[in-house]
Coordinates of C-alpha atoms and ligand atoms in Angstrom, one line a residue:
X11 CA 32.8 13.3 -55.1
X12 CA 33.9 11.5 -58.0
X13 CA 36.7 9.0 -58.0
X14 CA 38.7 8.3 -61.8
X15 CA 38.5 4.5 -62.9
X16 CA 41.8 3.1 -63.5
X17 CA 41.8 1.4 -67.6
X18 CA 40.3 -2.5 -67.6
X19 CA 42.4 -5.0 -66.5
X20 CA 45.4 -3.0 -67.7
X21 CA 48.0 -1.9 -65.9
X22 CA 51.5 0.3 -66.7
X23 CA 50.0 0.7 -70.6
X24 CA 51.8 -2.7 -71.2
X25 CA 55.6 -1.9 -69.4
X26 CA 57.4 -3.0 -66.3
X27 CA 56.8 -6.3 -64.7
X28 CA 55.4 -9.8 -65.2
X29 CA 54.7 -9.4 -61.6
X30 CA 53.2 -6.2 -61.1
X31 CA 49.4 -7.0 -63.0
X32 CA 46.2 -6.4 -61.9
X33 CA 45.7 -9.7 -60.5
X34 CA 43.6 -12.2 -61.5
X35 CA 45.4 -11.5 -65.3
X36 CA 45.6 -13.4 -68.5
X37 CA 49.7 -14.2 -69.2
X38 CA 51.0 -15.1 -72.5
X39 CA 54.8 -16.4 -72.6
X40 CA 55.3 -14.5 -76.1
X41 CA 58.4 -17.0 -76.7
X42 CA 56.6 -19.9 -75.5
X43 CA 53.6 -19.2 -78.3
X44 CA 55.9 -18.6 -81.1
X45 CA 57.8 -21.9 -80.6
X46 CA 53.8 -23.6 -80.4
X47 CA 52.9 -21.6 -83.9
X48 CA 56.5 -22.6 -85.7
X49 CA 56.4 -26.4 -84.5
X50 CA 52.6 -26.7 -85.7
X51 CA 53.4 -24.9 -88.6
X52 CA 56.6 -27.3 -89.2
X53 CA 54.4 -30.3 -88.5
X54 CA 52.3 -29.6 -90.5
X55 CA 55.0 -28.7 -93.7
X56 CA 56.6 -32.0 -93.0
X57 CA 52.9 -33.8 -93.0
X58 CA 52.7 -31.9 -96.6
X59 CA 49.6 -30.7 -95.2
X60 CA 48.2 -27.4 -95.1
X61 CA 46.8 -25.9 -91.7
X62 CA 44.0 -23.7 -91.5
X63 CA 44.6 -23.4 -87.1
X64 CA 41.3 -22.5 -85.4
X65 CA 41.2 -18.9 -83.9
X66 CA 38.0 -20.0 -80.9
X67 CA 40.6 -20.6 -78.5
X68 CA 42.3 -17.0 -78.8
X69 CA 39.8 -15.1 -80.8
X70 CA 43.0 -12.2 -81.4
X71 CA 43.6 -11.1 -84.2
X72 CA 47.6 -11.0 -83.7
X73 CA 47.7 -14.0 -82.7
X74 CA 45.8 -15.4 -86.1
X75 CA 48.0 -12.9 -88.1
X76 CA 51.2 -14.9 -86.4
X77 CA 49.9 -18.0 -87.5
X78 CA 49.5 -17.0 -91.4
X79 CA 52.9 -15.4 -91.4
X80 CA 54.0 -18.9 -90.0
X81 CA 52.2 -20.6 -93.3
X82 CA 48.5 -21.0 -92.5
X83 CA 46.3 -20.7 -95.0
X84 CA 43.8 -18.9 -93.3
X85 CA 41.7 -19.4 -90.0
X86 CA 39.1 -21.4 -88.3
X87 CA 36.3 -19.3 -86.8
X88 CA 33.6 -21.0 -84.5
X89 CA 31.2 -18.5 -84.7
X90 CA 30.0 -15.6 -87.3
X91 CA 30.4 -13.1 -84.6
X92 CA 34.6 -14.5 -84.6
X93 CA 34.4 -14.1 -88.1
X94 CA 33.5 -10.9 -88.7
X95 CA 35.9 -9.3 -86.0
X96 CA 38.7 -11.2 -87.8
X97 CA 37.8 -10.2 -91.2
X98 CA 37.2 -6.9 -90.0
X99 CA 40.9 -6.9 -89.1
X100 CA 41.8 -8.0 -92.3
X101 CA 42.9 -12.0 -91.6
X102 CA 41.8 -13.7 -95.3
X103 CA 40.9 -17.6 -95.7
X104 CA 38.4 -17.9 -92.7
X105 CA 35.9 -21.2 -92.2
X106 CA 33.2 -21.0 -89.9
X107 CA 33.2 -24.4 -88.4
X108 CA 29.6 -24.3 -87.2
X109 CA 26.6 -23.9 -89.1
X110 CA 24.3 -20.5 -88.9
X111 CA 20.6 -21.1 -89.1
X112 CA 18.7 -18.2 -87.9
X113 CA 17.7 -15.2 -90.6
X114 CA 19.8 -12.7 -89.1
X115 CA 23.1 -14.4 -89.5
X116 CA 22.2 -15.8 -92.4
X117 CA 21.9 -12.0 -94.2
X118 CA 25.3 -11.6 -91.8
X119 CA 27.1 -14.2 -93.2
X120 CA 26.2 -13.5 -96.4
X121 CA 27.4 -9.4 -95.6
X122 CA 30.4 -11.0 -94.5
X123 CA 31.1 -12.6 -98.2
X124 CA 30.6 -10.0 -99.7
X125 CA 33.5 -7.9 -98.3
X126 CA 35.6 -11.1 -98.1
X127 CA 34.9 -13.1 -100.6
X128 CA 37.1 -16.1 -99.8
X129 CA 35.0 -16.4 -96.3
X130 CA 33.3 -20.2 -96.3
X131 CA 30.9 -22.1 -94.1
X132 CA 29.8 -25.3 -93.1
X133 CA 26.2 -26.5 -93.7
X134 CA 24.5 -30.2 -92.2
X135 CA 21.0 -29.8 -94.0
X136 CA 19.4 -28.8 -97.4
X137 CA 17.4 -26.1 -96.6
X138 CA 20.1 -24.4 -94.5
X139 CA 22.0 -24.3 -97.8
X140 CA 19.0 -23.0 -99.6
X141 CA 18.6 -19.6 -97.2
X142 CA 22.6 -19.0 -97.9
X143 CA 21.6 -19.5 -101.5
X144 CA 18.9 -17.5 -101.3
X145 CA 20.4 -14.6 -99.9
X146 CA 23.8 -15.0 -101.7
X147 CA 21.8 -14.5 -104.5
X148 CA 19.8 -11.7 -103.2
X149 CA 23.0 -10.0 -102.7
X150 CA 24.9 -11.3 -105.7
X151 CA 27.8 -13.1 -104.1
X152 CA 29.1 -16.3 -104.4
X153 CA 29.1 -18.2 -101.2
X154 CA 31.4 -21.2 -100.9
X155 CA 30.0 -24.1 -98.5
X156 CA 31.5 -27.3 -97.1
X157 CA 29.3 -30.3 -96.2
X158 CA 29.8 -31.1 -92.4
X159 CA 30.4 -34.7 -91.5
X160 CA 29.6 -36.4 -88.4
X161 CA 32.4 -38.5 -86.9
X162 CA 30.0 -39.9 -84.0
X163 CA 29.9 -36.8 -81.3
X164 CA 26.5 -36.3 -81.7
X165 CA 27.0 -32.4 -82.8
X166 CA 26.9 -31.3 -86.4
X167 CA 27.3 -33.0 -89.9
X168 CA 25.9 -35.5 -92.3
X169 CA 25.5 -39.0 -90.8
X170 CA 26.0 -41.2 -93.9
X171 CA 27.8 -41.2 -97.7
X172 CA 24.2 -40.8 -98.9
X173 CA 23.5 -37.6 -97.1
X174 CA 27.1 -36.2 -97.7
X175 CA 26.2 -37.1 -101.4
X176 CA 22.4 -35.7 -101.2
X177 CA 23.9 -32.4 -99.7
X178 CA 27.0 -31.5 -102.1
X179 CA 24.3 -32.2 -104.9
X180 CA 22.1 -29.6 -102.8
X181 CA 24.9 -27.7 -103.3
X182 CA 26.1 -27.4 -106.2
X183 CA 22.2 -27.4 -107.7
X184 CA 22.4 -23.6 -106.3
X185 CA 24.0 -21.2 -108.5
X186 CA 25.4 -19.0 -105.9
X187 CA 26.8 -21.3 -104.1
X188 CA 30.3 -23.0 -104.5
X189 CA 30.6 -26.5 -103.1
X190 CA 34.2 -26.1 -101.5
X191 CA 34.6 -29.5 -99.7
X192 CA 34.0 -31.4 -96.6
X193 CA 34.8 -30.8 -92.6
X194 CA 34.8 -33.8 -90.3
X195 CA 36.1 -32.7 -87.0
X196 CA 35.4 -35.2 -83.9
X197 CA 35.5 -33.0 -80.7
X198 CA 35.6 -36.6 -78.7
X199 CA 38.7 -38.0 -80.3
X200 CA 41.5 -35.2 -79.5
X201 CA 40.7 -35.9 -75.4
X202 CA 41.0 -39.4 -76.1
X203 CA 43.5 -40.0 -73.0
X204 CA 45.4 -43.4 -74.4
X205 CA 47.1 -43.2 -77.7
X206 CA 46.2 -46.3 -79.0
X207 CA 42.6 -45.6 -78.1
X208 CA 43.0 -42.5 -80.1
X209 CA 44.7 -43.8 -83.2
X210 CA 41.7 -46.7 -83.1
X211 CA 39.2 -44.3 -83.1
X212 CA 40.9 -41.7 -85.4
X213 CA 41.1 -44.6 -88.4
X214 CA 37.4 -45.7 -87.7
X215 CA 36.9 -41.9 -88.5
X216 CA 39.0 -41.6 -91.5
X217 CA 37.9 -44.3 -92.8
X218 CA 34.1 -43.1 -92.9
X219 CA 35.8 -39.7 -94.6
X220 CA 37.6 -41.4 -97.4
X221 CA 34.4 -43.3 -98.0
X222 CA 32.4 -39.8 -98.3
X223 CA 35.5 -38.6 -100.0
X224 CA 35.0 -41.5 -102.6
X225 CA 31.5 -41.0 -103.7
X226 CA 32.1 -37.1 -104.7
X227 CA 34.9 -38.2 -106.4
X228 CA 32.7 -40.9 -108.1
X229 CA 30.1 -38.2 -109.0
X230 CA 32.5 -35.9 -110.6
X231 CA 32.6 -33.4 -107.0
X232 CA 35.9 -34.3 -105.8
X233 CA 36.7 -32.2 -102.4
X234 CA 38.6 -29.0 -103.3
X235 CA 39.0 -28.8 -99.5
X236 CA 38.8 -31.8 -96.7
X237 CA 39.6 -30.1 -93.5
X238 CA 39.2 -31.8 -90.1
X239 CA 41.7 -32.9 -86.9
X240 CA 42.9 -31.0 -83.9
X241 CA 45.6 -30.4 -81.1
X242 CA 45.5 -34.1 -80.2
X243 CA 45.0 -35.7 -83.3
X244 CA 47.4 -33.9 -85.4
X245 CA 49.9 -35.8 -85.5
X246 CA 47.6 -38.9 -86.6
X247 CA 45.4 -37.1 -89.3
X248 CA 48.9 -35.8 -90.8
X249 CA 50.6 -38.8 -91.2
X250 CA 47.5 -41.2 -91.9
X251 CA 44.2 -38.6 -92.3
X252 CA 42.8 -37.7 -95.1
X253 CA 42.8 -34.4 -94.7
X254 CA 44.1 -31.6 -97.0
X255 CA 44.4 -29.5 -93.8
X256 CA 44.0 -29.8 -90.1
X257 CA 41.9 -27.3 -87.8
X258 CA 44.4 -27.5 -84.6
X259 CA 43.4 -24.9 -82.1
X260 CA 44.9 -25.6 -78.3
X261 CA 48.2 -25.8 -79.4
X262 CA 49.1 -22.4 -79.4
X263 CA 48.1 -22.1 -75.5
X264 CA 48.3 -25.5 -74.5
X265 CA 46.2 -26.6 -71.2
X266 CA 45.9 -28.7 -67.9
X267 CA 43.5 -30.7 -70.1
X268 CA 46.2 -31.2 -73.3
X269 CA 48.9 -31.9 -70.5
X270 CA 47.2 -35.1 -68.9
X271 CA 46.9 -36.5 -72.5
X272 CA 49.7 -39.4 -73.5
X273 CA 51.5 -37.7 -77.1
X274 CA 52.0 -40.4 -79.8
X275 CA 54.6 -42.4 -78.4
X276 CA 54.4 -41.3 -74.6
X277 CA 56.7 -38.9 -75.6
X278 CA 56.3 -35.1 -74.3
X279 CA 54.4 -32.9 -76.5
X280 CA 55.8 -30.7 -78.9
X281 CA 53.7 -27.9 -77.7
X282 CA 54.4 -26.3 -74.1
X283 CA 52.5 -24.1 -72.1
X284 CA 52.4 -20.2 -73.2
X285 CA 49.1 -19.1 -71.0
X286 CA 48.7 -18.6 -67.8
X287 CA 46.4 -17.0 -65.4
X288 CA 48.3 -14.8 -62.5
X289 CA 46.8 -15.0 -59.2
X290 CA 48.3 -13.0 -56.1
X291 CA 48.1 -13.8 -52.1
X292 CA 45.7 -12.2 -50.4
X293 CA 45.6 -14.2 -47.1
X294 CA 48.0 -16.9 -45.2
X295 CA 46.4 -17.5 -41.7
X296 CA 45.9 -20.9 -42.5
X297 CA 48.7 -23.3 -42.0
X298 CA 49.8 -25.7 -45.0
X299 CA 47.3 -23.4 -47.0
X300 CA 47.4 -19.8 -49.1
X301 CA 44.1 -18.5 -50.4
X302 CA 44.9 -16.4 -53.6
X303 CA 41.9 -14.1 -55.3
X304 CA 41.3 -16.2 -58.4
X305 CA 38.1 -18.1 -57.9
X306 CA 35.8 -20.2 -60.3
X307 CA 35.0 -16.6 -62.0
X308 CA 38.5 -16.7 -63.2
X309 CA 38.9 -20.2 -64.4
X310 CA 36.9 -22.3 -67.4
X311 CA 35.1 -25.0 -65.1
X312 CA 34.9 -27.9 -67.8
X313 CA 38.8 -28.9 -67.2
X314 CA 40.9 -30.5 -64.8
X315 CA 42.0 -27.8 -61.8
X316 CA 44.3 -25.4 -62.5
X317 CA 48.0 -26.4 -62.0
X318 CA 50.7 -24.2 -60.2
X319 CA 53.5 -23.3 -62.5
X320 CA 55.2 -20.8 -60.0
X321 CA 58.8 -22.9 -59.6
X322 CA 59.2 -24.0 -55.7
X323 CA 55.7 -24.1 -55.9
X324 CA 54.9 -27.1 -58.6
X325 CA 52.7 -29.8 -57.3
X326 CA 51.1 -27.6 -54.5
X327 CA 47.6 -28.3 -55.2
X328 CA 44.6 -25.5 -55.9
X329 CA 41.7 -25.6 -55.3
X330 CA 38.4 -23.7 -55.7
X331 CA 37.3 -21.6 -52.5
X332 CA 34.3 -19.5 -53.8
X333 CA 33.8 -17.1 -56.9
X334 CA 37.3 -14.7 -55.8
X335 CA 38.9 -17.3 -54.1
X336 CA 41.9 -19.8 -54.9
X337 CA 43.5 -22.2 -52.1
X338 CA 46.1 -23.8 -52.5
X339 CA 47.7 -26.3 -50.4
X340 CA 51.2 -26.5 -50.2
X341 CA 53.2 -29.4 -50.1
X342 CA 55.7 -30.8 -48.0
X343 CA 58.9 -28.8 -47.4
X344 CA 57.3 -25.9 -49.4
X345 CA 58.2 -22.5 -48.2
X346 CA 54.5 -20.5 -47.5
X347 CA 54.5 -17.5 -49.8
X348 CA 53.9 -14.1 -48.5
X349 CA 50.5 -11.8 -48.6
X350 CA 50.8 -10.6 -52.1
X351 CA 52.7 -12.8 -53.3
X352 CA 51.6 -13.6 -57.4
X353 CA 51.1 -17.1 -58.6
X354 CA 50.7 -18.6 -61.8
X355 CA 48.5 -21.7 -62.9
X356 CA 48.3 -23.4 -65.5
X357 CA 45.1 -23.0 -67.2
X358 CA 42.4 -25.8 -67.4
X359 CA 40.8 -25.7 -70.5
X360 CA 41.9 -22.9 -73.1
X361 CA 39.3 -21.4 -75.0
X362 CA 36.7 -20.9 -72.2
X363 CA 39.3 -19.2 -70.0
X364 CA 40.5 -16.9 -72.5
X365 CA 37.0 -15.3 -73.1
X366 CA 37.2 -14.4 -69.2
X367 CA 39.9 -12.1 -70.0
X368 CA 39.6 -8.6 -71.9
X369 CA 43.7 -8.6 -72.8
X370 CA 46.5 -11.2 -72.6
X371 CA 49.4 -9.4 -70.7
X372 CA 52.5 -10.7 -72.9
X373 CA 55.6 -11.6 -71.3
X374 CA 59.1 -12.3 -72.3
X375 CA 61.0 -14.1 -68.9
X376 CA 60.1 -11.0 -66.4
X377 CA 58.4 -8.3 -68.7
X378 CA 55.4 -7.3 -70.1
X379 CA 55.9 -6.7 -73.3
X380 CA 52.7 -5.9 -74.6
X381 CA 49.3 -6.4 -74.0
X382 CA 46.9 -7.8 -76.5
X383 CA 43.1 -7.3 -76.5
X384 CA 41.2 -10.7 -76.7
X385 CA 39.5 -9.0 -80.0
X386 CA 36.4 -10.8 -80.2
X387 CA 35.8 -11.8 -76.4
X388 CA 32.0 -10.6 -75.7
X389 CA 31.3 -11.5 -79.6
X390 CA 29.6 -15.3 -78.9
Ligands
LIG425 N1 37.8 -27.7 -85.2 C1 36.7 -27.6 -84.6 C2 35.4 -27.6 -85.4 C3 36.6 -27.4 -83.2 O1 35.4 -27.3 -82.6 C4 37.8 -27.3 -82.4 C5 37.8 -27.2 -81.0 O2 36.9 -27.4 -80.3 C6 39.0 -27.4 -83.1 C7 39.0 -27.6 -84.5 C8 40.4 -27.4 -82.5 O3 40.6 -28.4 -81.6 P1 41.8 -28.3 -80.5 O4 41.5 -27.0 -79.7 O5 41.7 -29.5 -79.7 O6 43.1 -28.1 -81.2
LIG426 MN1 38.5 -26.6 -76.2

């Protein structure tokens, strides 16, 4: 006997109810997102700055297309696998934000040029630059590189004005390659929990950027492009950076980890929370207690917990209770939900949640609206 297998994670070919998906499932507040992609976009218009937003935390292709009809200039891509699914799609202006070093996606990258030509990348070391060049010119493209800057994570980028300098002469030695600018993105200053801590830390960093930013100048290689920041620097690098555009990423989604962070002034942020992952009740024998089926295979790890959104239920607390398994403890006064019963938490940590997913299940109050594949999930 055979049996049929219903579609992926999809239910009702994207109509009916918020509340009738195939649980554990990805949900996207459509009106929530567009209010995140027009206030970034406004931010960043009123900073005079332009924003290329980074596509790793949703790695969809409408989603990126949203965010250049909203003014972007392009995208961010973490990865050449990211890349090429966007471009594939047809989204212009991407940055890979990492390097590439192995043969393989070196030839890839430079594939990826030559179909879209405005495609850049970052590079940290001579001889990386020297295999693009190399097979830019193999191919006969032009490759346009940025020099990566450190800003004291420890990850990627030039340590010191001297490298920077030694690299964008690399550079622009090689005749097909373009030097396009510099990135300097600090992972550890957007978590940076205390605003003043934050703003500290942020000027230390720009400081160091507008001293790199100096020497090309000096030399005659003034930065085309200086592109940097994120969700919780934003604000700061537009007002006070030095950037000619900011990377922002989270801010479409938002997350548990965004939400414990003070805004500039202690304010609320201007960004709320669009995603969402929809657990449903699947036993109540314990008092004070539900367990749900979302478990740590349905969650990003490297974040706070996962926060109930479901209204009556707001402050009951979850916790992990094995691989398929949620618990959460309800508070006092809380009415026990039945067997069933759908959830929703606030995710932890964005991007490493959303590439658990296949589709985001798009709502609008009650409905699904549409469901959108996570295009480049399963491409690293
Ligand atoms: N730029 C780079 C290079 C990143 O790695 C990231 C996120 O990790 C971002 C920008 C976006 O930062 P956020 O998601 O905090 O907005
Ligand atoms: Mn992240």
């Amino acid at each position: 006997m055979t049996t049929r297998l219903p579609p992926l994670g999809y239910w009702m070919g994207g109509q009916g109810s918020r509340y009738e998906l195939n649980t554990p499932a990805l949900v996207l507040d459509l009106d929530a997102l567009e209010r995140n992609i027009h206030r970034m976009a406004e931010a960043m218009r009123g900073f005079g700055r332009k924003l290329r937003p980074h596509a790793k935390s949703h790695k969809c292709v409408r989603i990126a297309r949203a965010q250049i009809e909203a003014g972007a200039v392009g995208i961010c891509c973490a990865t050449l696998d990211e890349a090429e699914v966007m471009a594939a799609n047809g989204i212009s202006g991407i940055l890979v934000t990492s390097p590439v070093t192995t043969a393989m996606k070196v030839s890839r990258f430079i594939e990826l040029v030559g179909g879209a030509p405005d495609t850049m990348i970052v590079v940290d070391n001579a001889d990386n630059a020297g295999a693009l060049a190399a097979a830019a010119e193999r191919a006969g493209v032009t490759a346009s590189v940025l020099v990566d800057v450190e800003l004291g994570f420890g990850r990627t980028g030039v340590l010191s004005v001297d490298a920077a300098e030694a690299l964008a002469r690399a550079i622009a030695a090689c005749p097909s390659l373009r030097f396009a600018g510099v990135q300097a993105y600090g992972g550890h200053l957007q978590h940076s929990a205390d605003h003043g801590a934050r703003l500290d830390l942020c000027r230390r960093a720009h400081g160091f950027i507008r001293d790199i930013v100096a020497r090309l100048t000096s030399i005659g290689m003034p930065p085309e492009i200086i592109t940097g920041g994120g969700t919780g620097t934003h604000a700061i690098d537009g007002i006070e950076g030095p950037f000619t555009e900011i990377q922002a990423g989270s801010y479409v989604f938002m997350d548990a980890e965004y939400q414990d962070i003070t805004y500039e002034d202690g304010s609320d942020w201007p960004f709320e929370n669009a995603l969402f992952v929809q657990t449903a009740v699947t036993s109540i024998n314990v008092a004070g207690t539900v367990t749900t089926d979302a478990g740590t295979k349905s969650f990003a790890l490297n974040g706070p917990k996962p926060r109930i959104a479901t209204p009556g239920l707001s402050g009951a607390a979850y916790e992990y209770s094995g691989d398929e398994h949620g618990r959460v403890r309800l508070g006092a006064g809380m009415v026990q939900p039945k067997l069933g019963d759908r959830l929703e938490c606030v995710i932890p940590h964005c991007d490493p949640t959303v590439v658990l997913y296949d589709a985001f299940h798009c709502v609008r109050q009650d409905a699904l609206a549409e469901i959108w594949p996570v295009d480049a999930r399963g491409r690293r």
